[in-house]
């Protein structure tokens, strides 16, 4: 008689890690925002303790930052991460595109075309949040079509490291238009099963347009923070440099005593 296998029991905070991570990857919690612990407790129907334990796990992954007296905030992507991780992302996507052209069925490619057309509809309507979500679905679909589970796993690891900023960063009109034009070229290459072309388009899309959007996002966030610091510092300086109240007499005048002149 064989012995039964061990039942793996997960703690409550472990079950919360995945859905919290998904909220960040999907943009429900955006870079730089404070994590609303009370709202999350109400949403998941749990106390603060498991929520905070789950947040510690995500902080260890680099997805969050836990700051003294401020709680957890969603980590922002840095220029160092852009330089380090985006070339890796580009290489993974290039390989996925090549494999997708070779392995995908006509029906699977047709589904990606439908996703693409819907994304274009969001673009024409100016609905950027919906566009960004659809954009991620298309890139995820490329890895599904590639049919390589290990490749997809590496992709999601890198995506987590960059906190999915790629799919939540707001674009300038010029960058948005450029991204759309590149996606039109990519869907055409996929439908033609032109692996080398799709591979090159995906790599250039990430290292060019996506990196440009990320750098613009970082610069905009930095400028906002610096402006806030200057405003706070200016307010403090104004308070510190306020003129004294000259309507009140000095102690010497109040007492009616003449001011002493020091001996030479």
mmCIF file of C-alpha atoms in Angstrom:
data_model
loop_
_atom_site.group_PDB
_atom_site.id
_atom_site.type_symbol
_atom_site.label_atom_id
_atom_site.label_comp_id
_atom_site.label_asym_id
_atom_site.label_seq_id
_atom_site.Cartn_x
_atom_site.Cartn_y
_atom_site.Cartn_z
ATOM 1 C CA UNK A 1 0.000 0.000 0.000
ATOM 2 C CA UNK A 2 1.514 3.286 -1.059
ATOM 3 C CA UNK A 3 1.559 6.190 1.325
ATOM 4 C CA UNK A 4 -0.465 9.241 0.314
ATOM 5 C CA UNK A 5 1.406 12.240 -0.980
ATOM 6 C CA UNK A 6 1.991 15.194 1.258
ATOM 7 C CA UNK A 7 -0.616 17.930 1.068
ATOM 8 C CA UNK A 8 1.024 21.267 0.434
ATOM 9 C CA UNK A 9 -0.562 23.939 2.552
ATOM 10 C CA UNK A 10 -0.090 27.574 1.616
ATOM 11 C CA UNK A 11 -0.313 30.393 4.103
ATOM 12 C CA UNK A 12 -2.830 33.148 3.485
ATOM 13 C CA UNK A 13 -0.223 35.702 2.506
ATOM 14 C CA UNK A 14 1.220 33.319 -0.106
ATOM 15 C CA UNK A 15 -2.163 33.113 -1.824
ATOM 16 C CA UNK A 16 -2.297 36.914 -1.944
ATOM 17 C CA UNK A 17 1.070 37.410 -3.658
ATOM 18 C CA UNK A 18 -0.064 36.349 -7.150
ATOM 19 C CA UNK A 19 -3.231 38.501 -7.346
ATOM 20 C CA UNK A 20 -1.373 41.504 -5.923
ATOM 21 C CA UNK A 21 1.392 41.018 -8.474
ATOM 22 C CA UNK A 22 -1.229 40.824 -11.235
ATOM 23 C CA UNK A 23 -2.741 44.125 -10.085
ATOM 24 C CA UNK A 24 0.659 45.735 -10.633
ATOM 25 C CA UNK A 25 1.299 44.007 -13.952
ATOM 26 C CA UNK A 26 -2.138 45.039 -15.209
ATOM 27 C CA UNK A 27 -1.693 48.645 -14.121
ATOM 28 C CA UNK A 28 -4.345 48.680 -11.399
ATOM 29 C CA UNK A 29 -1.543 49.786 -9.088
ATOM 30 C CA UNK A 30 0.705 52.173 -10.996
ATOM 31 C CA UNK A 31 4.405 53.006 -10.523
ATOM 32 C CA UNK A 32 4.979 55.509 -7.737
ATOM 33 C CA UNK A 33 1.548 55.027 -6.197
ATOM 34 C CA UNK A 34 1.074 54.156 -2.542
ATOM 35 C CA UNK A 35 -0.418 50.707 -2.028
ATOM 36 C CA UNK A 36 -3.865 51.208 -0.416
ATOM 37 C CA UNK A 37 -3.725 48.589 2.330
ATOM 38 C CA UNK A 38 -7.197 49.280 3.724
ATOM 39 C CA UNK A 39 -8.805 48.942 0.293
ATOM 40 C CA UNK A 40 -6.928 45.718 -0.370
ATOM 41 C CA UNK A 41 -8.054 44.293 2.975
ATOM 42 C CA UNK A 42 -11.657 45.043 2.048
ATOM 43 C CA UNK A 43 -11.203 43.712 -1.484
ATOM 44 C CA UNK A 44 -9.740 40.375 -0.390
ATOM 45 C CA UNK A 45 -11.630 40.135 2.901
ATOM 46 C CA UNK A 46 -8.519 39.735 5.032
ATOM 47 C CA UNK A 47 -6.765 41.567 7.832
ATOM 48 C CA UNK A 48 -3.709 43.777 7.385
ATOM 49 C CA UNK A 49 -1.235 41.140 8.567
ATOM 50 C CA UNK A 50 -1.403 38.806 5.522
ATOM 51 C CA UNK A 51 -1.560 41.808 3.184
ATOM 52 C CA UNK A 52 1.627 43.237 4.682
ATOM 53 C CA UNK A 53 3.382 39.851 4.546
ATOM 54 C CA UNK A 54 2.455 39.552 0.868
ATOM 55 C CA UNK A 55 3.750 43.064 0.228
ATOM 56 C CA UNK A 56 7.082 42.085 1.791
ATOM 57 C CA UNK A 57 7.380 39.231 -0.703
ATOM 58 C CA UNK A 58 6.732 41.608 -3.600
ATOM 59 C CA UNK A 59 9.229 44.077 -2.152
ATOM 60 C CA UNK A 60 11.853 41.305 -2.139
ATOM 61 C CA UNK A 61 11.089 40.781 -5.846
ATOM 62 C CA UNK A 62 11.706 44.477 -6.445
ATOM 63 C CA UNK A 63 8.124 45.134 -7.513
ATOM 64 C CA UNK A 64 7.412 47.303 -4.469
ATOM 65 C CA UNK A 65 9.344 49.532 -2.123
ATOM 66 C CA UNK A 66 8.505 49.653 1.580
ATOM 67 C CA UNK A 67 9.387 53.060 2.998
ATOM 68 C CA UNK A 68 9.514 54.013 6.691
ATOM 69 C CA UNK A 69 6.378 55.844 7.834
ATOM 70 C CA UNK A 70 4.948 55.712 4.285
ATOM 71 C CA UNK A 71 4.158 52.066 3.732
ATOM 72 C CA UNK A 72 4.512 50.305 0.385
ATOM 73 C CA UNK A 73 4.676 52.064 -2.962
ATOM 74 C CA UNK A 74 4.832 50.534 -6.418
ATOM 75 C CA UNK A 75 8.436 50.721 -7.563
ATOM 76 C CA UNK A 76 9.300 52.945 -10.487
ATOM 77 C CA UNK A 77 11.506 51.727 -13.278
ATOM 78 C CA UNK A 78 14.974 53.288 -13.361
ATOM 79 C CA UNK A 79 17.327 54.192 -16.191
ATOM 80 C CA UNK A 80 19.649 51.399 -15.012
ATOM 81 C CA UNK A 81 16.839 48.869 -15.365
ATOM 82 C CA UNK A 82 16.019 50.154 -18.836
ATOM 83 C CA UNK A 83 19.635 49.685 -19.910
ATOM 84 C CA UNK A 84 19.917 46.264 -18.288
ATOM 85 C CA UNK A 85 16.542 44.624 -18.875
ATOM 86 C CA UNK A 86 15.069 46.015 -22.077
ATOM 87 C CA UNK A 87 17.735 44.485 -24.344
ATOM 88 C CA UNK A 88 16.928 41.122 -22.729
ATOM 89 C CA UNK A 89 13.238 41.711 -23.345
ATOM 90 C CA UNK A 90 14.001 42.594 -26.957
ATOM 91 C CA UNK A 91 15.953 39.373 -27.508
ATOM 92 C CA UNK A 92 13.189 37.263 -25.980
ATOM 93 C CA UNK A 93 10.540 38.911 -28.129
ATOM 94 C CA UNK A 94 12.661 38.529 -31.258
ATOM 95 C CA UNK A 95 12.965 34.779 -30.660
ATOM 96 C CA UNK A 96 9.251 34.493 -29.847
ATOM 97 C CA UNK A 97 8.346 36.216 -33.105
ATOM 98 C CA UNK A 98 10.530 33.868 -35.126
ATOM 99 C CA UNK A 99 9.062 30.785 -33.448
ATOM 100 C CA UNK A 100 5.506 32.096 -33.773
ATOM 101 C CA UNK A 101 5.846 32.446 -37.539
ATOM 102 C CA UNK A 102 7.035 28.854 -37.712
ATOM 103 C CA UNK A 103 4.689 27.180 -35.204
ATOM 104 C CA UNK A 104 1.402 29.109 -35.158
ATOM 105 C CA UNK A 105 -1.690 27.803 -36.892
ATOM 106 C CA UNK A 106 -3.718 29.986 -39.233
ATOM 107 C CA UNK A 107 -6.492 30.109 -36.634
ATOM 108 C CA UNK A 108 -4.082 31.330 -33.958
ATOM 109 C CA UNK A 109 -2.736 34.052 -36.235
ATOM 110 C CA UNK A 110 -6.298 35.104 -37.022
ATOM 111 C CA UNK A 111 -6.941 35.545 -33.287
ATOM 112 C CA UNK A 112 -3.902 37.814 -32.983
ATOM 113 C CA UNK A 113 -5.199 39.824 -35.953
ATOM 114 C CA UNK A 114 -8.492 40.261 -34.084
ATOM 115 C CA UNK A 115 -6.611 41.472 -31.005
ATOM 116 C CA UNK A 116 -4.650 43.876 -33.187
ATOM 117 C CA UNK A 117 -7.776 45.279 -34.859
ATOM 118 C CA UNK A 118 -9.381 45.872 -31.475
ATOM 119 C CA UNK A 119 -6.236 47.659 -30.291
ATOM 120 C CA UNK A 120 -6.395 49.900 -33.356
ATOM 121 C CA UNK A 121 -10.014 50.705 -32.496
ATOM 122 C CA UNK A 122 -8.933 51.796 -29.012
ATOM 123 C CA UNK A 123 -6.193 53.930 -30.563
ATOM 124 C CA UNK A 124 -8.610 55.685 -32.911
ATOM 125 C CA UNK A 125 -10.955 56.303 -29.972
ATOM 126 C CA UNK A 126 -8.083 57.755 -27.918
ATOM 127 C CA UNK A 127 -8.663 55.192 -25.162
ATOM 128 C CA UNK A 128 -5.077 54.740 -23.998
ATOM 129 C CA UNK A 129 -5.746 52.559 -20.902
ATOM 130 C CA UNK A 130 -7.697 50.070 -23.021
ATOM 131 C CA UNK A 131 -5.053 50.282 -25.733
ATOM 132 C CA UNK A 132 -2.289 49.453 -23.250
ATOM 133 C CA UNK A 133 -4.136 46.392 -21.922
ATOM 134 C CA UNK A 134 -4.782 45.166 -25.454
ATOM 135 C CA UNK A 135 -1.149 45.795 -26.320
ATOM 136 C CA UNK A 136 -0.045 43.441 -23.583
ATOM 137 C CA UNK A 137 -2.483 40.766 -24.758
ATOM 138 C CA UNK A 138 -0.876 40.882 -28.198
ATOM 139 C CA UNK A 139 2.668 40.536 -26.864
ATOM 140 C CA UNK A 140 1.590 37.722 -24.545
ATOM 141 C CA UNK A 141 -0.100 36.009 -27.499
ATOM 142 C CA UNK A 142 3.154 36.081 -29.454
ATOM 143 C CA UNK A 143 4.805 33.992 -26.756
ATOM 144 C CA UNK A 144 1.865 31.597 -26.703
ATOM 145 C CA UNK A 145 2.175 31.129 -30.461
ATOM 146 C CA UNK A 146 5.892 30.472 -30.074
ATOM 147 C CA UNK A 147 5.021 27.283 -28.193
ATOM 148 C CA UNK A 148 8.029 27.430 -25.865
ATOM 149 C CA UNK A 149 7.083 27.347 -22.176
ATOM 150 C CA UNK A 150 10.608 28.117 -20.972
ATOM 151 C CA UNK A 151 10.835 31.174 -23.219
ATOM 152 C CA UNK A 152 7.455 32.404 -21.946
ATOM 153 C CA UNK A 153 8.602 31.894 -18.360
ATOM 154 C CA UNK A 154 11.737 33.988 -18.921
ATOM 155 C CA UNK A 155 9.616 36.692 -20.531
ATOM 156 C CA UNK A 156 7.289 36.949 -17.550
ATOM 157 C CA UNK A 157 10.237 37.032 -15.147
ATOM 158 C CA UNK A 158 11.692 40.027 -16.963
ATOM 159 C CA UNK A 159 8.265 41.624 -17.205
ATOM 160 C CA UNK A 160 7.897 41.355 -13.434
ATOM 161 C CA UNK A 161 11.338 42.878 -12.917
ATOM 162 C CA UNK A 162 10.347 45.980 -14.846
ATOM 163 C CA UNK A 163 7.034 46.096 -12.949
ATOM 164 C CA UNK A 164 5.112 45.923 -16.235
ATOM 165 C CA UNK A 165 5.900 49.607 -16.737
ATOM 166 C CA UNK A 166 5.996 48.769 -20.397
ATOM 167 C CA UNK A 167 2.232 48.329 -20.439
ATOM 168 C CA UNK A 168 1.217 51.185 -18.138
ATOM 169 C CA UNK A 169 3.443 54.034 -19.321
ATOM 170 C CA UNK A 170 1.533 56.874 -20.923
ATOM 171 C CA UNK A 171 2.866 57.905 -24.327
ATOM 172 C CA UNK A 172 3.355 61.218 -26.053
ATOM 173 C CA UNK A 173 1.259 61.535 -29.232
ATOM 174 C CA UNK A 174 4.377 61.068 -31.374
ATOM 175 C CA UNK A 175 5.459 57.912 -29.542
ATOM 176 C CA UNK A 176 1.940 56.506 -29.645
ATOM 177 C CA UNK A 177 1.672 57.064 -33.388
ATOM 178 C CA UNK A 178 5.063 55.448 -33.917
ATOM 179 C CA UNK A 179 4.121 52.404 -31.811
ATOM 180 C CA UNK A 180 0.911 51.947 -33.790
ATOM 181 C CA UNK A 181 2.751 52.091 -37.115
ATOM 182 C CA UNK A 182 5.217 49.464 -35.901
ATOM 183 C CA UNK A 183 2.398 47.180 -34.748
ATOM 184 C CA UNK A 184 0.843 47.408 -38.210
ATOM 185 C CA UNK A 185 4.127 46.170 -39.668
ATOM 186 C CA UNK A 186 4.405 43.391 -37.084
ATOM 187 C CA UNK A 187 0.950 41.932 -37.720
ATOM 188 C CA UNK A 188 1.642 41.986 -41.464
ATOM 189 C CA UNK A 189 4.915 40.082 -40.935
ATOM 190 C CA UNK A 190 3.166 37.510 -38.723
ATOM 191 C CA UNK A 191 0.434 36.914 -41.293
ATOM 192 C CA UNK A 192 3.097 36.506 -43.984
ATOM 193 C CA UNK A 193 4.978 34.099 -41.648
ATOM 194 C CA UNK A 194 8.105 36.145 -42.269
ATOM 195 C CA UNK A 195 10.063 35.081 -39.169
ATOM 196 C CA UNK A 196 13.265 37.094 -39.777
ATOM 197 C CA UNK A 197 11.297 40.275 -40.459
ATOM 198 C CA UNK A 198 8.999 39.893 -37.449
ATOM 199 C CA UNK A 199 11.987 39.090 -35.251
ATOM 200 C CA UNK A 200 13.773 42.276 -36.361
ATOM 201 C CA UNK A 201 10.634 44.390 -36.027
ATOM 202 C CA UNK A 202 10.016 43.190 -32.460
ATOM 203 C CA UNK A 203 13.614 43.769 -31.419
ATOM 204 C CA UNK A 204 13.667 47.277 -32.902
ATOM 205 C CA UNK A 205 10.263 48.025 -31.359
ATOM 206 C CA UNK A 206 11.534 47.280 -27.859
ATOM 207 C CA UNK A 207 15.017 48.800 -28.101
ATOM 208 C CA UNK A 208 13.786 51.849 -29.986
ATOM 209 C CA UNK A 209 10.226 52.979 -29.362
ATOM 210 C CA UNK A 210 9.662 51.219 -26.037
ATOM 211 C CA UNK A 211 12.961 52.409 -24.575
ATOM 212 C CA UNK A 212 12.144 55.935 -25.744
ATOM 213 C CA UNK A 213 8.766 55.795 -24.024
ATOM 214 C CA UNK A 214 10.383 54.468 -20.834
ATOM 215 C CA UNK A 215 13.001 57.223 -20.778
ATOM 216 C CA UNK A 216 10.322 59.842 -21.399
ATOM 217 C CA UNK A 217 8.254 58.338 -18.564
ATOM 218 C CA UNK A 218 11.234 58.458 -16.181
ATOM 219 C CA UNK A 219 12.092 62.047 -17.128
ATOM 220 C CA UNK A 220 8.485 63.165 -16.631
ATOM 221 C CA UNK A 221 8.254 61.472 -13.217
ATOM 222 C CA UNK A 222 11.594 62.950 -12.145
ATOM 223 C CA UNK A 223 10.557 66.443 -13.221
ATOM 224 C CA UNK A 224 7.305 66.129 -11.266
ATOM 225 C CA UNK A 225 9.154 64.989 -8.139
ATOM 226 C CA UNK A 226 11.736 67.782 -8.429
ATOM 227 C CA UNK A 227 8.989 70.376 -8.848
ATOM 228 C CA UNK A 228 7.237 69.042 -5.755
ATOM 229 C CA UNK A 229 10.487 69.198 -3.772
ATOM 230 C CA UNK A 230 11.166 72.781 -4.905
ATOM 231 C CA UNK A 231 7.652 73.824 -3.958
ATOM 232 C CA UNK A 232 7.990 72.211 -0.541
ATOM 233 C CA UNK A 233 11.417 73.743 -0.009
ATOM 234 C CA UNK A 234 10.178 77.143 -1.177
ATOM 235 C CA UNK A 235 7.290 77.039 1.245
ATOM 236 C CA UNK A 236 9.628 76.134 4.090
ATOM 237 C CA UNK A 237 12.079 78.859 3.128
ATOM 238 C CA UNK A 238 9.290 81.411 2.997
ATOM 239 C CA UNK A 239 8.164 80.429 6.457
ATOM 240 C CA UNK A 240 11.726 80.454 7.799
ATOM 241 C CA UNK A 241 12.500 83.812 6.187
ATOM 242 C CA UNK A 242 9.370 85.611 7.336
ATOM 243 C CA UNK A 243 10.000 89.171 8.518
ATOM 244 C CA UNK A 244 9.923 89.751 12.292
ATOM 245 C CA UNK A 245 6.918 91.464 13.841
ATOM 246 C CA UNK A 246 8.073 95.073 14.207
ATOM 247 C CA UNK A 247 4.873 96.183 15.878
ATOM 248 C CA UNK A 248 5.971 94.667 19.162
ATOM 249 C CA UNK A 249 8.596 96.633 21.153
ATOM 250 C CA UNK A 250 11.910 95.073 22.017
ATOM 251 C CA UNK A 251 12.518 94.181 25.659
ATOM 252 C CA UNK A 252 14.741 97.251 26.140
ATOM 253 C CA UNK A 253 12.120 99.622 24.794
ATOM 254 C CA UNK A 254 9.379 97.971 26.792
ATOM 255 C CA UNK A 255 11.304 98.635 29.974
ATOM 256 C CA UNK A 256 11.940 102.211 28.951
ATOM 257 C CA UNK A 257 15.702 101.860 29.363
ATOM 258 C CA UNK A 258 18.141 103.522 26.953
ATOM 259 C CA UNK A 259 20.173 101.220 24.763
ATOM 260 C CA UNK A 260 23.705 100.687 26.060
ATOM 261 C CA UNK A 261 26.551 101.585 23.771
ATOM 262 C CA UNK A 262 29.584 99.340 24.157
ATOM 263 C CA UNK A 263 32.837 100.989 25.212
ATOM 264 C CA UNK A 264 35.376 101.494 22.479
#
